[in-house]
């Protein structure tokens, strides 16, 4: 018996899309994928009036949850924090009766302006990217989700000029397909610093 394809929810947040050379085309390609629901939070909620019931139902309806965003001051853009504060309610996402997210998979697709060497203990930013994302990792833990390493692009400001965007998008589409088709090595994906370190090992054909 073939396992049913997993449904993926991608929540995209970019407050300055007209300047985006990475996230906008990445999100555009994501929108075209089967079994993926791609939501532009800034477009859907320009006044930040988030429909809590609608967002909670989206979470119930999907198996994999993705936050897609550029790293802003070592965190998410504002609307993603607002979304978390409002949608991940007590007795929905956590608490005595809050088990709606248990067993789901959670990961982030991130772009960072600095180099990967800048995100080290002895680097410019003092911490690895994964360490800076610990609040999101703990959110996944508290809500019973499986947390995967981030899918990350460093030196995002120069990626377009260096012709790295297309390959980054292709790698991301491979990850989405593997997540949907249950061909991603979840145990390995949980342990990495970034998801796109070695996709040929991570994805089981």
Coordinates of C-alpha atoms in Angstrom, one line a residue:
X1 CA 0.0 0.0 0.0
X2 CA 1.4 3.4 -1.0
X3 CA 1.4 6.1 1.7
X4 CA -0.8 9.1 0.9
X5 CA 1.1 12.2 0.0
X6 CA 1.7 14.6 2.9
X7 CA 0.1 18.0 2.6
X8 CA 2.4 20.9 3.1
X9 CA 1.5 24.4 4.3
X10 CA 4.0 27.2 3.5
X11 CA 3.6 30.5 5.4
X12 CA 5.6 33.1 3.6
X13 CA 6.5 36.4 5.2
X14 CA 8.5 39.2 3.4
X15 CA 7.8 42.8 4.3
X16 CA 9.6 44.2 1.3
X17 CA 8.9 41.9 -1.6
X18 CA 9.7 44.5 -4.3
X19 CA 13.3 44.2 -3.1
X20 CA 13.3 40.4 -2.9
X21 CA 15.7 38.5 -5.2
X22 CA 15.5 35.2 -3.3
X23 CA 12.3 34.7 -1.4
X24 CA 9.9 36.0 -4.0
X25 CA 11.0 33.6 -6.7
X26 CA 11.3 30.8 -4.2
X27 CA 7.8 31.4 -3.0
X28 CA 6.6 31.6 -6.6
X29 CA 8.0 28.2 -7.4
X30 CA 6.5 26.8 -4.2
X31 CA 3.0 28.0 -5.3
X32 CA 3.2 25.7 -8.3
X33 CA 3.9 22.5 -6.4
X34 CA 1.4 19.7 -5.9
X35 CA 0.2 19.0 -2.4
X36 CA 1.4 22.5 -1.2
X37 CA -0.7 25.3 0.1
X38 CA 1.3 28.5 -0.1
X39 CA 0.1 31.6 1.8
X40 CA 1.6 35.1 1.5
X41 CA 0.8 36.4 5.0
X42 CA 1.5 40.1 4.2
X43 CA -0.8 39.9 1.2
X44 CA -3.5 38.1 3.0
X45 CA -3.3 40.3 6.2
X46 CA -2.1 43.7 5.2
X47 CA -3.5 45.2 8.4
X48 CA -2.3 42.3 10.6
X49 CA -5.9 41.3 11.4
X50 CA -5.2 37.6 11.3
X51 CA -8.2 35.2 11.0
X52 CA -7.3 32.8 13.9
X53 CA -10.0 30.2 13.1
X54 CA -8.9 30.1 9.4
X55 CA -5.3 29.7 10.3
X56 CA -5.9 27.1 12.9
X57 CA -7.9 25.1 10.4
X58 CA -5.1 25.4 7.9
X59 CA -2.8 23.9 10.4
X60 CA -5.2 21.0 11.1
X61 CA -5.5 20.3 7.4
X62 CA -1.7 19.9 6.7
X63 CA 1.0 17.5 7.8
X64 CA 4.1 19.7 7.2
X65 CA 4.3 23.4 8.3
X66 CA 7.0 25.7 6.8
X67 CA 7.9 29.2 7.7
X68 CA 9.5 30.9 4.7
X69 CA 11.2 34.3 5.4
X70 CA 14.3 36.4 5.3
X71 CA 16.1 36.6 8.6
X72 CA 15.4 40.0 10.2
X73 CA 17.4 40.9 13.2
X74 CA 18.0 37.3 14.0
X75 CA 14.3 36.5 14.0
X76 CA 11.2 36.3 11.8
X77 CA 9.5 39.3 10.2
X78 CA 6.8 40.9 12.4
X79 CA 3.8 39.2 10.9
X80 CA 5.1 35.8 11.6
X81 CA 5.5 36.6 15.2
X82 CA 2.0 38.1 15.3
X83 CA 0.7 34.9 13.6
X84 CA 2.4 32.8 16.3
X85 CA 1.1 34.9 19.1
X86 CA -2.5 34.7 17.9
X87 CA -2.8 31.4 16.2
X88 CA -0.9 29.0 18.6
X89 CA -3.4 29.4 21.4
X90 CA -3.5 27.5 24.7
X91 CA -5.7 24.3 24.3
X92 CA -5.1 24.4 20.6
X93 CA -1.4 24.2 20.1
X94 CA -0.4 23.4 23.7
X95 CA -1.9 22.9 27.1
X96 CA -4.0 20.2 28.6
X97 CA -6.2 19.8 25.4
X98 CA -3.8 21.5 23.0
X99 CA -2.7 18.6 20.7
X100 CA -3.7 19.9 17.2
X101 CA -0.1 20.0 16.0
X102 CA 1.2 16.8 17.5
X103 CA 3.0 14.6 15.0
X104 CA 3.3 17.2 12.3
X105 CA 6.6 18.3 10.8
X106 CA 8.0 21.9 11.1
X107 CA 10.8 23.6 9.3
X108 CA 12.0 27.0 8.2
X109 CA 13.1 28.1 4.7
X110 CA 15.4 31.1 5.3
X111 CA 17.6 33.6 3.6
X112 CA 20.4 35.4 5.5
X113 CA 22.4 38.3 4.2
X114 CA 25.7 37.3 5.9
X115 CA 28.0 34.4 5.1
X116 CA 27.8 31.1 6.7
X117 CA 31.1 31.7 8.5
X118 CA 29.5 34.8 10.1
X119 CA 27.0 32.5 11.8
X120 CA 29.4 30.6 14.0
X121 CA 30.5 30.9 17.7
X122 CA 33.6 32.8 16.6
X123 CA 31.9 34.6 13.8
X124 CA 30.4 38.0 13.4
X125 CA 27.0 37.0 14.7
X126 CA 28.3 34.8 17.6
X127 CA 25.8 32.0 17.0
X128 CA 24.9 29.5 14.3
X129 CA 21.7 29.9 12.4
X130 CA 20.2 26.9 14.1
X131 CA 21.1 28.4 17.5
X132 CA 19.4 31.7 16.6
X133 CA 16.3 29.7 15.7
X134 CA 16.0 28.0 19.1
X135 CA 12.8 29.8 20.0
X136 CA 11.1 28.2 16.9
X137 CA 12.7 24.8 17.7
X138 CA 11.3 25.0 21.3
X139 CA 7.9 26.0 19.9
X140 CA 7.9 22.9 17.8
X141 CA 8.9 20.8 20.9
X142 CA 6.2 22.4 23.0
X143 CA 3.5 21.7 20.4
X144 CA 4.6 18.2 19.7
X145 CA 6.0 18.8 16.2
X146 CA 9.1 17.2 14.7
X147 CA 11.6 20.0 14.0
X148 CA 13.9 19.8 11.0
X149 CA 17.0 21.8 10.3
X150 CA 16.4 25.0 8.4
X151 CA 16.7 25.1 4.6
X152 CA 19.0 28.1 4.3
X153 CA 20.7 30.4 1.8
X154 CA 23.6 32.5 3.1
X155 CA 25.1 35.6 1.4
X156 CA 21.6 36.2 0.0
X157 CA 22.5 39.8 -1.2
X158 CA 24.9 38.4 -3.8
X159 CA 23.1 35.2 -4.7
X160 CA 21.4 36.7 -7.8
X161 CA 24.6 38.2 -9.2
X162 CA 26.4 34.9 -8.5
X163 CA 23.8 32.8 -10.3
X164 CA 22.9 30.8 -7.1
X165 CA 19.2 31.4 -7.1
X166 CA 18.1 28.8 -9.7
X167 CA 20.0 26.0 -8.0
X168 CA 18.6 27.0 -4.6
X169 CA 15.1 26.9 -5.9
X170 CA 15.7 23.5 -7.5
X171 CA 17.1 22.1 -4.3
X172 CA 14.0 23.5 -2.4
X173 CA 11.6 21.8 -4.8
X174 CA 13.4 18.5 -4.2
X175 CA 12.9 19.0 -0.5
X176 CA 9.2 19.7 -0.9
X177 CA 8.8 16.7 -3.1
X178 CA 10.6 14.5 -0.6
X179 CA 8.6 15.8 2.3
X180 CA 5.4 15.1 0.4
X181 CA 6.4 11.7 -0.8
X182 CA 7.9 10.5 2.5
X183 CA 11.4 10.1 1.0
X184 CA 13.2 12.5 3.2
X185 CA 15.5 11.0 5.9
X186 CA 13.8 12.6 8.9
X187 CA 16.3 11.4 11.5
X188 CA 19.1 12.9 9.5
X189 CA 17.1 16.1 8.7
X190 CA 16.6 16.7 12.5
X191 CA 20.4 16.5 13.2
X192 CA 21.9 18.8 10.5
X193 CA 22.9 22.5 10.9
X194 CA 21.0 23.2 7.6
X195 CA 18.8 21.0 5.6
X196 CA 20.5 21.6 2.2
X197 CA 23.9 20.3 3.3
X198 CA 23.8 17.1 1.3
X199 CA 20.5 16.4 -0.4
X200 CA 21.7 13.3 -2.2
X201 CA 22.2 11.7 1.2
X202 CA 19.1 13.2 2.8
X203 CA 16.6 12.2 0.1
X204 CA 16.0 8.5 -0.4
X205 CA 15.1 7.7 -4.0

